[in-house]
Amino acid sequence: MRLALTAVLALSLTACDQNMDVQPKYSEYSRAPLFRGSVLRPPPANIVARGDLERERAVTIKPTLSAELLDRGRQRFSIFCSPCHGAGGDGDGIIVHRGMPHPTSYHVDRLVTADDQHFFDVITDGYGAMYSYAARVPPGDRWAIVAYIRALQLSRRASIEDVPADARAKLTGRP
C-alpha cells in the first residue's frame, strides 16, 4: 500500500512540469494566426460598456436649478476654477499673478451669450491652455459649475429692477 501511494505521488509530481511557468502566449499587439490579424479584437457591434448609459444621461440631462445646485457649483468652482478664473470669474486668479496666461473673463459678451452646453463642453474637453477636467469633475458637478458661472454673470449685470418687489423694498429701504 505504501509503495503504491509513493508511486502515485511520484507520478503526479512528474506531471506538473508541463511548461506551466512559461506558457505560450501572444503579446497584445502581435499578429495571431488564429484571428488573421492582431491579437486585440475589435468589440462586437452595438455593445455598450458598463456605466456608459448612466454617464451619457448625466452628460445630456441638465439638473434643475436649486439652491443646493448653486451651492455645490460655488464649492466646485472655488476648488477647480477660481485658481485661474478668480473668485468673481474675471480671469484674475492666483496663477495669473505667477506668470501663467490670463484666462478670459466670464463677463465678456461672447461668454454671456454662450449657451450652457458651451461651458459644459469646455470643462469636459478643455479649451486653449485649459486642460480637460472630465476625469476630475463628474458630470453633475460640471453642471453645477455651469449654474454657478451663470449666477456670477447674472450678479454682475443685474439691476434693481431684476429683484422681486418684496426683496427690493428690503434692499432700498423704501416700500
Short mmCIF file of N, CA and C in Angstrom, two decimals:
data_model
loop_
_atom_site.label_atom_id
_atom_site.label_comp_id
_atom_site.label_asym_id
_atom_site.label_seq_id
_atom_site.Cartn_x
_atom_site.Cartn_y
_atom_site.Cartn_z
N MET A 1 0.83 -1.19 0.00
CA MET A 1 0.00 0.00 0.00
C MET A 1 0.87 1.25 0.00
N ARG A 2 1.89 1.23 0.84
CA ARG A 2 2.78 2.37 0.90
C ARG A 2 3.55 2.54 -0.40
N LEU A 3 3.92 1.48 -1.00
CA LEU A 3 4.65 1.53 -2.25
C LEU A 3 3.76 2.09 -3.36
N ALA A 4 2.51 1.69 -3.38
CA ALA A 4 1.58 2.18 -4.39
C ALA A 4 1.33 3.68 -4.21
N LEU A 5 1.18 4.13 -2.97
CA LEU A 5 0.97 5.55 -2.68
C LEU A 5 2.18 6.36 -3.09
N THR A 6 3.37 5.85 -2.82
CA THR A 6 4.59 6.54 -3.21
C THR A 6 4.70 6.61 -4.73
N ALA A 7 4.33 5.57 -5.42
CA ALA A 7 4.39 5.55 -6.88
C ALA A 7 3.40 6.55 -7.48
N VAL A 8 2.19 6.64 -6.93
CA VAL A 8 1.19 7.60 -7.42
C VAL A 8 1.66 9.02 -7.16
N LEU A 9 2.23 9.25 -6.01
CA LEU A 9 2.74 10.58 -5.68
C LEU A 9 3.89 10.96 -6.59
N ALA A 10 4.79 10.06 -6.86
CA ALA A 10 5.92 10.33 -7.75
C ALA A 10 5.45 10.62 -9.16
N LEU A 11 4.46 9.86 -9.65
CA LEU A 11 3.93 10.09 -10.99
C LEU A 11 3.20 11.42 -11.09
N SER A 12 2.46 11.79 -10.06
CA SER A 12 1.72 13.05 -10.09
C SER A 12 2.65 14.25 -10.05
N LEU A 13 3.79 14.13 -9.34
CA LEU A 13 4.75 15.23 -9.29
C LEU A 13 5.46 15.40 -10.62
N THR A 14 5.71 14.34 -11.34
CA THR A 14 6.37 14.47 -12.64
C THR A 14 5.43 15.06 -13.67
N ALA A 15 4.15 14.96 -13.49
CA ALA A 15 3.18 15.51 -14.44
C ALA A 15 3.06 17.03 -14.32
N CYS A 16 3.55 17.64 -13.25
CA CYS A 16 3.43 19.08 -13.04
C CYS A 16 4.35 19.88 -13.95
N ASP A 17 5.39 19.26 -14.48
CA ASP A 17 6.30 20.02 -15.31
C ASP A 17 5.81 20.02 -16.76
N GLN A 18 4.73 20.75 -17.00
CA GLN A 18 4.18 20.86 -18.35
C GLN A 18 4.25 22.31 -18.81
N ASN A 19 5.38 22.93 -18.59
CA ASN A 19 5.61 24.31 -19.02
C ASN A 19 4.56 25.27 -18.45
N MET A 20 4.24 25.12 -17.18
CA MET A 20 3.23 25.98 -16.57
C MET A 20 3.82 27.32 -16.13
N ASP A 21 5.13 27.39 -15.99
CA ASP A 21 5.75 28.67 -15.63
C ASP A 21 5.88 29.58 -16.85
N VAL A 22 6.20 29.00 -17.97
CA VAL A 22 6.38 29.79 -19.19
C VAL A 22 5.42 29.23 -20.23
N GLN A 23 4.23 29.78 -20.27
CA GLN A 23 3.22 29.29 -21.20
C GLN A 23 3.28 30.07 -22.50
N PRO A 24 3.00 29.44 -23.61
CA PRO A 24 2.98 30.18 -24.87
C PRO A 24 1.80 31.16 -24.88
N LYS A 25 2.08 32.38 -25.30
CA LYS A 25 1.03 33.40 -25.38
C LYS A 25 1.42 34.44 -26.42
N TYR A 26 0.48 35.25 -26.78
CA TYR A 26 0.72 36.33 -27.73
C TYR A 26 0.81 37.64 -26.98
N SER A 27 1.63 38.54 -27.47
CA SER A 27 1.67 39.90 -26.95
C SER A 27 0.42 40.62 -27.47
N GLU A 28 0.01 41.68 -26.80
CA GLU A 28 -1.24 42.36 -27.16
C GLU A 28 -1.25 42.84 -28.61
N TYR A 29 -0.12 43.34 -29.10
CA TYR A 29 -0.08 43.93 -30.43
C TYR A 29 0.56 43.03 -31.48
N SER A 30 0.79 41.77 -31.14
CA SER A 30 1.40 40.86 -32.10
C SER A 30 0.33 40.28 -33.03
N ARG A 31 0.80 39.66 -34.09
CA ARG A 31 -0.12 39.02 -35.03
C ARG A 31 -0.52 37.66 -34.49
N ALA A 32 -1.74 37.28 -34.73
CA ALA A 32 -2.26 35.99 -34.27
C ALA A 32 -2.80 35.23 -35.47
N PRO A 33 -2.19 34.10 -35.82
CA PRO A 33 -2.66 33.36 -36.99
C PRO A 33 -4.10 32.87 -36.84
N LEU A 34 -4.55 32.62 -35.63
CA LEU A 34 -5.91 32.15 -35.43
C LEU A 34 -6.94 33.19 -35.85
N PHE A 35 -6.65 34.50 -35.61
CA PHE A 35 -7.60 35.58 -35.90
C PHE A 35 -7.32 36.28 -37.22
N ARG A 36 -6.29 35.88 -37.95
CA ARG A 36 -5.88 36.54 -39.20
C ARG A 36 -5.67 38.02 -38.98
N GLY A 37 -4.91 38.36 -38.00
CA GLY A 37 -4.63 39.76 -37.72
C GLY A 37 -4.07 39.91 -36.33
N SER A 38 -4.40 41.01 -35.69
CA SER A 38 -3.89 41.32 -34.36
C SER A 38 -4.57 40.47 -33.29
N VAL A 39 -3.89 40.31 -32.18
CA VAL A 39 -4.47 39.60 -31.04
C VAL A 39 -5.64 40.39 -30.48
N LEU A 40 -5.51 41.73 -30.46
CA LEU A 40 -6.59 42.58 -29.96
C LEU A 40 -7.74 42.52 -30.96
N ARG A 41 -8.88 42.15 -30.50
CA ARG A 41 -10.04 42.01 -31.37
C ARG A 41 -10.94 43.23 -31.21
N PRO A 42 -11.55 43.68 -32.30
CA PRO A 42 -12.50 44.79 -32.16
C PRO A 42 -13.73 44.31 -31.39
N PRO A 43 -14.36 45.19 -30.62
CA PRO A 43 -15.56 44.77 -29.88
C PRO A 43 -16.71 44.47 -30.84
N PRO A 44 -17.62 43.63 -30.44
CA PRO A 44 -18.79 43.35 -31.28
C PRO A 44 -19.61 44.61 -31.53
N ALA A 45 -20.35 44.62 -32.59
CA ALA A 45 -21.18 45.78 -32.94
C ALA A 45 -22.29 45.98 -31.91
N ASN A 46 -22.65 47.22 -31.69
CA ASN A 46 -23.78 47.63 -30.85
C ASN A 46 -23.65 47.24 -29.38
N ILE A 47 -22.44 47.18 -28.87
CA ILE A 47 -22.29 46.91 -27.44
C ILE A 47 -22.20 48.22 -26.68
N VAL A 48 -22.55 48.21 -25.43
CA VAL A 48 -22.49 49.37 -24.57
C VAL A 48 -21.69 48.98 -23.34
N ALA A 49 -20.65 49.74 -23.05
CA ALA A 49 -19.82 49.43 -21.89
C ALA A 49 -20.60 49.70 -20.60
N ARG A 50 -20.23 49.01 -19.56
CA ARG A 50 -20.89 49.17 -18.27
C ARG A 50 -20.74 50.62 -17.80
N GLY A 51 -21.83 51.24 -17.44
CA GLY A 51 -21.81 52.60 -16.92
C GLY A 51 -21.96 53.67 -17.99
N ASP A 52 -21.86 53.32 -19.28
CA ASP A 52 -21.96 54.32 -20.33
C ASP A 52 -23.32 54.99 -20.38
N LEU A 53 -24.38 54.24 -20.18
CA LEU A 53 -25.72 54.83 -20.25
C LEU A 53 -25.94 55.84 -19.14
N GLU A 54 -25.46 55.53 -17.93
CA GLU A 54 -25.61 56.47 -16.82
C GLU A 54 -24.78 57.72 -17.06
N ARG A 55 -23.55 57.54 -17.57
CA ARG A 55 -22.70 58.69 -17.88
C ARG A 55 -23.32 59.56 -18.96
N GLU A 56 -23.86 58.93 -19.98
CA GLU A 56 -24.49 59.67 -21.07
C GLU A 56 -25.70 60.46 -20.56
N ARG A 57 -26.48 59.85 -19.69
CA ARG A 57 -27.65 60.53 -19.12
C ARG A 57 -27.19 61.72 -18.27
N ALA A 58 -26.14 61.55 -17.49
CA ALA A 58 -25.64 62.64 -16.64
C ALA A 58 -25.07 63.78 -17.48
N VAL A 59 -24.55 63.46 -18.64
CA VAL A 59 -23.96 64.48 -19.51
C VAL A 59 -25.05 65.26 -20.24
N THR A 60 -26.08 64.61 -20.67
CA THR A 60 -27.08 65.27 -21.52
C THR A 60 -28.24 65.89 -20.76
N ILE A 61 -28.52 65.44 -19.57
CA ILE A 61 -29.67 65.97 -18.83
C ILE A 61 -29.18 66.97 -17.79
N LYS A 62 -29.56 68.22 -17.99
CA LYS A 62 -29.20 69.27 -17.06
C LYS A 62 -30.07 69.18 -15.82
N PRO A 63 -29.48 69.25 -14.62
CA PRO A 63 -30.31 69.22 -13.41
C PRO A 63 -31.10 70.51 -13.26
N THR A 64 -32.18 70.44 -12.50
CA THR A 64 -32.98 71.65 -12.27
C THR A 64 -32.23 72.59 -11.34
N LEU A 65 -32.41 73.85 -11.57
CA LEU A 65 -31.73 74.88 -10.79
C LEU A 65 -32.30 74.91 -9.37
N SER A 66 -31.42 74.86 -8.38
CA SER A 66 -31.84 74.90 -6.98
C SER A 66 -30.72 75.54 -6.16
N ALA A 67 -31.05 75.88 -4.94
CA ALA A 67 -30.05 76.47 -4.05
C ALA A 67 -28.92 75.48 -3.77
N GLU A 68 -29.26 74.20 -3.65
CA GLU A 68 -28.24 73.17 -3.40
C GLU A 68 -27.30 73.05 -4.59
N LEU A 69 -27.85 73.11 -5.80
CA LEU A 69 -27.03 73.03 -7.01
C LEU A 69 -26.07 74.22 -7.08
N LEU A 70 -26.56 75.41 -6.80
CA LEU A 70 -25.70 76.59 -6.82
C LEU A 70 -24.62 76.53 -5.73
N ASP A 71 -24.99 76.02 -4.58
CA ASP A 71 -24.00 75.89 -3.50
C ASP A 71 -22.92 74.88 -3.88
N ARG A 72 -23.33 73.77 -4.47
CA ARG A 72 -22.35 72.78 -4.94
C ARG A 72 -21.49 73.37 -6.05
N GLY A 73 -22.09 74.13 -6.94
CA GLY A 73 -21.34 74.79 -8.01
C GLY A 73 -20.34 75.79 -7.47
N ARG A 74 -20.73 76.56 -6.46
CA ARG A 74 -19.80 77.52 -5.85
C ARG A 74 -18.62 76.78 -5.23
N GLN A 75 -18.91 75.69 -4.55
CA GLN A 75 -17.85 74.91 -3.91
C GLN A 75 -16.89 74.33 -4.95
N ARG A 76 -17.42 73.71 -5.99
CA ARG A 76 -16.59 73.11 -7.04
C ARG A 76 -15.84 74.19 -7.83
N PHE A 77 -16.50 75.34 -8.07
CA PHE A 77 -15.86 76.45 -8.76
C PHE A 77 -14.66 76.94 -7.95
N SER A 78 -14.84 77.05 -6.65
CA SER A 78 -13.73 77.51 -5.79
C SER A 78 -12.55 76.55 -5.86
N ILE A 79 -12.81 75.27 -5.97
CA ILE A 79 -11.74 74.28 -6.00
C ILE A 79 -11.07 74.23 -7.37
N PHE A 80 -11.85 74.10 -8.43
CA PHE A 80 -11.30 73.80 -9.74
C PHE A 80 -11.11 75.02 -10.64
N CYS A 81 -11.93 76.05 -10.50
CA CYS A 81 -11.93 77.15 -11.46
C CYS A 81 -11.28 78.43 -10.95
N SER A 82 -11.47 78.74 -9.68
CA SER A 82 -11.00 80.03 -9.18
C SER A 82 -9.48 80.20 -9.20
N PRO A 83 -8.66 79.15 -9.13
CA PRO A 83 -7.22 79.41 -9.24
C PRO A 83 -6.84 80.12 -10.54
N CYS A 84 -7.56 79.87 -11.61
CA CYS A 84 -7.27 80.53 -12.88
C CYS A 84 -8.23 81.69 -13.14
N HIS A 85 -9.52 81.46 -12.98
CA HIS A 85 -10.54 82.44 -13.35
C HIS A 85 -10.84 83.45 -12.26
N GLY A 86 -10.36 83.24 -11.05
CA GLY A 86 -10.62 84.16 -9.95
C GLY A 86 -11.97 83.89 -9.31
N ALA A 87 -12.16 84.38 -8.11
CA ALA A 87 -13.39 84.12 -7.36
C ALA A 87 -14.61 84.74 -8.03
N GLY A 88 -14.43 85.86 -8.73
CA GLY A 88 -15.55 86.51 -9.39
C GLY A 88 -15.69 86.17 -10.86
N GLY A 89 -14.81 85.33 -11.37
CA GLY A 89 -14.87 84.94 -12.76
C GLY A 89 -14.28 85.95 -13.72
N ASP A 90 -13.43 86.85 -13.20
CA ASP A 90 -12.84 87.90 -14.04
C ASP A 90 -11.57 87.47 -14.77
N GLY A 91 -11.07 86.28 -14.50
CA GLY A 91 -9.86 85.82 -15.14
C GLY A 91 -8.60 86.32 -14.46
N ASP A 92 -8.72 86.63 -13.18
CA ASP A 92 -7.57 87.18 -12.44
C ASP A 92 -7.20 86.29 -11.25
N GLY A 93 -7.19 85.00 -11.49
CA GLY A 93 -6.86 84.06 -10.41
C GLY A 93 -5.40 84.12 -10.01
N ILE A 94 -5.03 83.34 -9.03
CA ILE A 94 -3.68 83.36 -8.47
C ILE A 94 -2.63 82.95 -9.49
N ILE A 95 -2.99 82.12 -10.44
CA ILE A 95 -1.99 81.68 -11.42
C ILE A 95 -1.55 82.81 -12.34
N VAL A 96 -2.44 83.79 -12.56
CA VAL A 96 -2.09 84.93 -13.40
C VAL A 96 -0.98 85.74 -12.72
N HIS A 97 -1.04 85.84 -11.41
CA HIS A 97 -0.02 86.58 -10.65
C HIS A 97 1.31 85.84 -10.62
N ARG A 98 1.29 84.59 -11.05
CA ARG A 98 2.52 83.78 -11.06
C ARG A 98 3.04 83.55 -12.47
N GLY A 99 2.51 84.31 -13.43
CA GLY A 99 3.05 84.28 -14.78
C GLY A 99 2.34 83.41 -15.78
N MET A 100 1.25 82.76 -15.42
CA MET A 100 0.52 81.92 -16.36
C MET A 100 -0.38 82.80 -17.24
N PRO A 101 -0.86 82.26 -18.37
CA PRO A 101 -1.72 83.06 -19.25
C PRO A 101 -2.99 83.54 -18.56
N HIS A 102 -3.45 84.69 -18.97
CA HIS A 102 -4.64 85.32 -18.42
C HIS A 102 -5.88 84.71 -19.08
N PRO A 103 -6.71 83.93 -18.34
CA PRO A 103 -7.90 83.36 -18.97
C PRO A 103 -8.96 84.43 -19.22
N THR A 104 -9.87 84.12 -20.11
CA THR A 104 -10.94 85.04 -20.46
C THR A 104 -11.90 85.21 -19.30
N SER A 105 -12.36 86.42 -19.12
CA SER A 105 -13.35 86.70 -18.10
C SER A 105 -14.68 86.10 -18.51
N TYR A 106 -15.44 85.61 -17.55
CA TYR A 106 -16.78 85.09 -17.84
C TYR A 106 -17.77 86.20 -18.17
N HIS A 107 -17.36 87.44 -17.98
CA HIS A 107 -18.28 88.56 -18.12
C HIS A 107 -18.18 89.26 -19.47
N VAL A 108 -17.37 88.73 -20.38
CA VAL A 108 -17.33 89.30 -21.73
C VAL A 108 -18.59 88.88 -22.47
N ASP A 109 -19.01 89.70 -23.44
CA ASP A 109 -20.27 89.44 -24.14
C ASP A 109 -20.30 88.07 -24.81
N ARG A 110 -19.18 87.63 -25.36
CA ARG A 110 -19.13 86.34 -26.05
C ARG A 110 -19.52 85.19 -25.12
N LEU A 111 -19.08 85.24 -23.85
CA LEU A 111 -19.40 84.17 -22.91
C LEU A 111 -20.74 84.37 -22.22
N VAL A 112 -21.18 85.61 -22.10
CA VAL A 112 -22.50 85.86 -21.52
C VAL A 112 -23.58 85.32 -22.45
N THR A 113 -23.37 85.44 -23.75
CA THR A 113 -24.37 84.98 -24.72
C THR A 113 -24.18 83.51 -25.10
N ALA A 114 -23.09 82.88 -24.68
CA ALA A 114 -22.86 81.46 -24.99
C ALA A 114 -23.88 80.60 -24.25
N ASP A 115 -24.22 79.46 -24.84
CA ASP A 115 -25.18 78.58 -24.17
C ASP A 115 -24.48 77.75 -23.09
N ASP A 116 -25.28 77.14 -22.24
CA ASP A 116 -24.74 76.35 -21.12
C ASP A 116 -23.89 75.18 -21.60
N GLN A 117 -24.27 74.60 -22.72
CA GLN A 117 -23.52 73.46 -23.25
C GLN A 117 -22.09 73.85 -23.59
N HIS A 118 -21.87 75.09 -23.99
CA HIS A 118 -20.50 75.55 -24.28
C HIS A 118 -19.62 75.43 -23.04
N PHE A 119 -20.11 75.92 -21.92
CA PHE A 119 -19.33 75.85 -20.67
C PHE A 119 -19.10 74.40 -20.25
N PHE A 120 -20.14 73.59 -20.38
CA PHE A 120 -20.01 72.17 -20.03
C PHE A 120 -18.95 71.50 -20.90
N ASP A 121 -18.97 71.79 -22.20
CA ASP A 121 -18.00 71.19 -23.12
C ASP A 121 -16.59 71.67 -22.84
N VAL A 122 -16.43 72.93 -22.49
CA VAL A 122 -15.09 73.44 -22.18
C VAL A 122 -14.55 72.78 -20.92
N ILE A 123 -15.39 72.60 -19.91
CA ILE A 123 -14.95 71.90 -18.69
C ILE A 123 -14.59 70.46 -19.03
N THR A 124 -15.37 69.84 -19.91
CA THR A 124 -15.14 68.44 -20.26
C THR A 124 -13.92 68.26 -21.14
N ASP A 125 -13.77 69.07 -22.18
CA ASP A 125 -12.73 68.86 -23.18
C ASP A 125 -11.53 69.78 -23.05
N GLY A 126 -11.67 70.87 -22.30
CA GLY A 126 -10.61 71.86 -22.25
C GLY A 126 -10.74 72.84 -23.40
N TYR A 127 -9.97 73.93 -23.33
CA TYR A 127 -10.03 74.95 -24.37
C TYR A 127 -8.80 75.81 -24.23
N GLY A 128 -8.06 76.00 -25.30
CA GLY A 128 -6.85 76.82 -25.24
C GLY A 128 -5.84 76.21 -24.28
N ALA A 129 -5.41 76.99 -23.31
CA ALA A 129 -4.43 76.50 -22.33
C ALA A 129 -5.09 75.66 -21.22
N MET A 130 -6.41 75.68 -21.16
CA MET A 130 -7.12 74.92 -20.12
C MET A 130 -7.22 73.45 -20.54
N TYR A 131 -6.81 72.57 -19.66
CA TYR A 131 -6.89 71.15 -19.96
C TYR A 131 -8.25 70.60 -19.54
N SER A 132 -8.52 69.39 -19.95
CA SER A 132 -9.81 68.74 -19.68
C SER A 132 -9.95 68.42 -18.20
N TYR A 133 -11.16 68.66 -17.69
CA TYR A 133 -11.49 68.29 -16.31
C TYR A 133 -12.45 67.10 -16.27
N ALA A 134 -12.60 66.40 -17.38
CA ALA A 134 -13.55 65.28 -17.45
C ALA A 134 -13.23 64.20 -16.43
N ALA A 135 -11.95 63.94 -16.20
CA ALA A 135 -11.56 62.89 -15.26
C ALA A 135 -11.60 63.37 -13.82
N ARG A 136 -11.63 64.67 -13.61
CA ARG A 136 -11.57 65.22 -12.25
C ARG A 136 -12.93 65.66 -11.72
N VAL A 137 -13.80 66.12 -12.64
CA VAL A 137 -15.09 66.67 -12.22
C VAL A 137 -16.20 65.83 -12.85
N PRO A 138 -17.02 65.16 -12.05
CA PRO A 138 -18.12 64.36 -12.60
C PRO A 138 -19.15 65.25 -13.31
N PRO A 139 -19.93 64.68 -14.22
CA PRO A 139 -20.89 65.49 -15.00
C PRO A 139 -21.85 66.31 -14.14
N GLY A 140 -22.34 65.77 -13.05
CA GLY A 140 -23.26 66.53 -12.19
C GLY A 140 -22.60 67.77 -11.62
N ASP A 141 -21.34 67.65 -11.24
CA ASP A 141 -20.61 68.81 -10.72
C ASP A 141 -20.29 69.81 -11.84
N ARG A 142 -20.09 69.31 -13.06
CA ARG A 142 -19.85 70.23 -14.18
C ARG A 142 -21.09 71.09 -14.41
N TRP A 143 -22.27 70.46 -14.34
CA TRP A 143 -23.50 71.25 -14.50
C TRP A 143 -23.67 72.24 -13.34
N ALA A 144 -23.27 71.85 -12.15
CA ALA A 144 -23.35 72.76 -11.00
C ALA A 144 -22.42 73.95 -11.21
N ILE A 145 -21.23 73.71 -11.74
CA ILE A 145 -20.29 74.80 -12.01
C ILE A 145 -20.88 75.73 -13.07
N VAL A 146 -21.50 75.17 -14.11
CA VAL A 146 -22.12 75.99 -15.15
C VAL A 146 -23.21 76.87 -14.54
N ALA A 147 -24.02 76.32 -13.65
CA ALA A 147 -25.06 77.10 -12.99
C ALA A 147 -24.45 78.23 -12.16
N TYR A 148 -23.35 77.96 -11.48
CA TYR A 148 -22.71 79.00 -10.68
C TYR A 148 -22.09 80.08 -11.56
N ILE A 149 -21.51 79.68 -12.70
CA ILE A 149 -20.97 80.68 -13.64
C ILE A 149 -22.10 81.59 -14.12
N ARG A 150 -23.24 81.02 -14.41
CA ARG A 150 -24.40 81.83 -14.82
C ARG A 150 -24.83 82.78 -13.70
N ALA A 151 -24.77 82.31 -12.47
CA ALA A 151 -25.12 83.18 -11.34
C ALA A 151 -24.11 84.32 -11.22
N LEU A 152 -22.83 84.03 -11.43
CA LEU A 152 -21.82 85.09 -11.42
C LEU A 152 -22.09 86.12 -12.51
N GLN A 153 -22.41 85.65 -13.70
CA GLN A 153 -22.69 86.56 -14.81
C GLN A 153 -23.92 87.40 -14.52
N LEU A 154 -24.96 86.76 -13.99
CA LEU A 154 -26.19 87.49 -13.69
C LEU A 154 -25.96 88.52 -12.58
N SER A 155 -25.17 88.18 -11.59
CA SER A 155 -24.93 89.12 -10.49
C SER A 155 -24.19 90.36 -10.98
N ARG A 156 -23.35 90.21 -11.98
CA ARG A 156 -22.59 91.35 -12.49
C ARG A 156 -23.46 92.27 -13.33
N ARG A 157 -24.47 91.74 -14.00
CA ARG A 157 -25.28 92.52 -14.93
C ARG A 157 -26.69 92.81 -14.39
N ALA A 158 -26.97 92.41 -13.18
CA ALA A 158 -28.31 92.59 -12.63
C ALA A 158 -28.55 94.05 -12.25
N SER A 159 -29.80 94.44 -12.33
CA SER A 159 -30.19 95.77 -11.88
C SER A 159 -31.22 95.62 -10.76
N ILE A 160 -31.57 96.72 -10.15
CA ILE A 160 -32.53 96.69 -9.04
C ILE A 160 -33.90 96.25 -9.53
N GLU A 161 -34.21 96.47 -10.81
CA GLU A 161 -35.50 96.06 -11.36
C GLU A 161 -35.61 94.54 -11.48
N ASP A 162 -34.47 93.84 -11.49
CA ASP A 162 -34.48 92.38 -11.57
C ASP A 162 -34.84 91.72 -10.24
N VAL A 163 -34.79 92.49 -9.17
CA VAL A 163 -35.08 91.96 -7.84
C VAL A 163 -36.59 91.98 -7.62
N PRO A 164 -37.18 90.92 -7.06
CA PRO A 164 -38.63 90.93 -6.78
C PRO A 164 -39.00 92.10 -5.87
N ALA A 165 -40.24 92.57 -5.99
CA ALA A 165 -40.68 93.78 -5.30
C ALA A 165 -40.51 93.69 -3.79
N ASP A 166 -40.86 92.54 -3.17
CA ASP A 166 -40.74 92.44 -1.71
C ASP A 166 -39.29 92.49 -1.27
N ALA A 167 -38.40 91.87 -2.01
CA ALA A 167 -36.97 91.90 -1.66
C ALA A 167 -36.36 93.26 -1.99
N ARG A 168 -36.89 93.93 -3.02
CA ARG A 168 -36.39 95.26 -3.41
C ARG A 168 -36.65 96.25 -2.29
N ALA A 169 -37.79 96.12 -1.63
CA ALA A 169 -38.11 97.03 -0.52
C ALA A 169 -37.12 96.87 0.62
N LYS A 170 -36.68 95.65 0.86
CA LYS A 170 -35.69 95.41 1.91
C LYS A 170 -34.33 96.00 1.54
N LEU A 171 -33.99 95.93 0.26
CA LEU A 171 -32.70 96.46 -0.18
C LEU A 171 -32.65 97.97 -0.20
N THR A 172 -33.71 98.59 -0.68
CA THR A 172 -33.71 100.05 -0.84
C THR A 172 -34.18 100.77 0.42
N GLY A 173 -34.91 100.09 1.28
CA GLY A 173 -35.43 100.73 2.49
C GLY A 173 -36.71 101.49 2.22
N ARG A 174 -37.22 101.41 0.98
CA ARG A 174 -38.48 102.09 0.63
C ARG A 174 -39.52 101.03 0.28
N PRO A 175 -40.77 101.29 0.63
CA PRO A 175 -41.83 100.33 0.28
C PRO A 175 -42.18 100.31 -1.18
#
